[in-house]
Amino acid sequence: QLIEERFAHVRAAAENERAQTAQSLRMAFSEATDEINRLFSETQKKNTWVNKKEKHHLMLFIIIMKS
């Protein structure tokens, strides 16, 4: 009985930690996406083009953050 209770406690703690980590990652991804969108918007407003290398780096960053 004691072992079952402790395992239940460990499972609950692990689930809580997983949920907190997932929320933190969602928030970080959202902030990064907002910042990238802001940068693209500013660039577009200035009538300048992001060069292909910079755009490629930004897209890789988005892909990595989604993973």
CSV table of C-alpha atoms in Angstrom, one decimal:
chain,number,residue,atom,x,y,z
A,1,GLN,CA,0.0,0.0,0.0
A,2,LEU,CA,2.8,2.5,0.9
A,3,ILE,CA,4.6,1.7,-2.3
A,4,GLU,CA,1.5,2.3,-4.4
A,5,GLU,CA,1.0,5.7,-2.6
A,6,ARG,CA,4.6,6.7,-3.2
A,7,PHE,CA,4.4,5.7,-6.9
A,8,ALA,CA,1.2,7.7,-7.2
A,9,HIS,CA,2.9,10.7,-5.7
A,10,VAL,CA,5.9,10.3,-8.0
A,11,ARG,CA,3.6,10.0,-11.1
A,12,ALA,CA,1.6,13.1,-10.0
A,13,ALA,CA,4.7,15.1,-9.5
A,14,ALA,CA,6.1,14.0,-12.9
A,15,GLU,CA,2.8,14.9,-14.6
A,16,ASN,CA,2.9,18.3,-12.9
A,17,GLU,CA,6.5,18.9,-14.0
A,18,ARG,CA,5.6,17.8,-17.6
A,19,ALA,CA,2.7,20.2,-17.7
A,20,GLN,CA,4.8,23.1,-16.4
A,21,THR,CA,7.5,22.4,-18.9
A,22,ALA,CA,5.0,22.2,-21.8
A,23,GLN,CA,3.5,25.5,-20.7
A,24,SER,CA,7.0,27.2,-20.5
A,25,LEU,CA,7.9,25.9,-24.0
A,26,ARG,CA,4.5,27.2,-25.4
A,27,MET,CA,5.1,30.6,-23.9
A,28,ALA,CA,8.7,30.7,-25.2
A,29,PHE,CA,7.6,29.7,-28.7
A,30,SER,CA,4.8,32.2,-28.7
A,31,GLU,CA,7.2,35.0,-27.6
A,32,ALA,CA,9.7,34.0,-30.3
A,33,THR,CA,7.1,33.8,-33.0
A,34,ASP,CA,5.8,37.3,-32.0
A,35,GLU,CA,9.3,38.7,-32.1
A,36,ILE,CA,10.0,37.2,-35.5
A,37,ASN,CA,6.7,38.5,-36.9
A,38,ARG,CA,7.5,42.0,-35.5
A,39,LEU,CA,10.9,41.9,-37.2
A,40,PHE,CA,9.4,40.8,-40.5
A,41,SER,CA,6.8,43.5,-40.2
A,42,GLU,CA,9.4,46.2,-39.5
A,43,THR,CA,11.5,45.0,-42.4
A,44,GLN,CA,8.5,45.1,-44.7
A,45,LYS,CA,7.6,48.6,-43.6
A,46,LYS,CA,11.1,49.9,-44.3
A,47,ASN,CA,10.7,48.4,-47.9
A,48,THR,CA,13.9,46.4,-47.4
A,49,TRP,CA,14.2,42.7,-47.9
A,50,VAL,CA,15.6,40.2,-45.5
A,51,ASN,CA,18.3,38.4,-47.3
A,52,LYS,CA,17.9,34.7,-48.0
A,53,LYS,CA,20.4,33.6,-45.4
A,54,GLU,CA,18.7,35.6,-42.6
A,55,LYS,CA,15.3,34.3,-43.6
A,56,HIS,CA,16.6,30.8,-43.6
A,57,HIS,CA,18.0,31.2,-40.1
A,58,LEU,CA,14.7,32.6,-38.9
A,59,MET,CA,12.8,29.7,-40.4
A,60,LEU,CA,15.2,27.2,-38.9
A,61,PHE,CA,14.6,28.8,-35.5
A,62,ILE,CA,10.9,28.5,-35.9
A,63,ILE,CA,11.2,24.9,-36.8
A,64,ILE,CA,13.4,24.2,-33.8
A,65,MET,CA,11.0,26.0,-31.4
A,66,LYS,CA,8.1,23.9,-32.7
A,67,SER,CA,10.0,20.7,-32.0
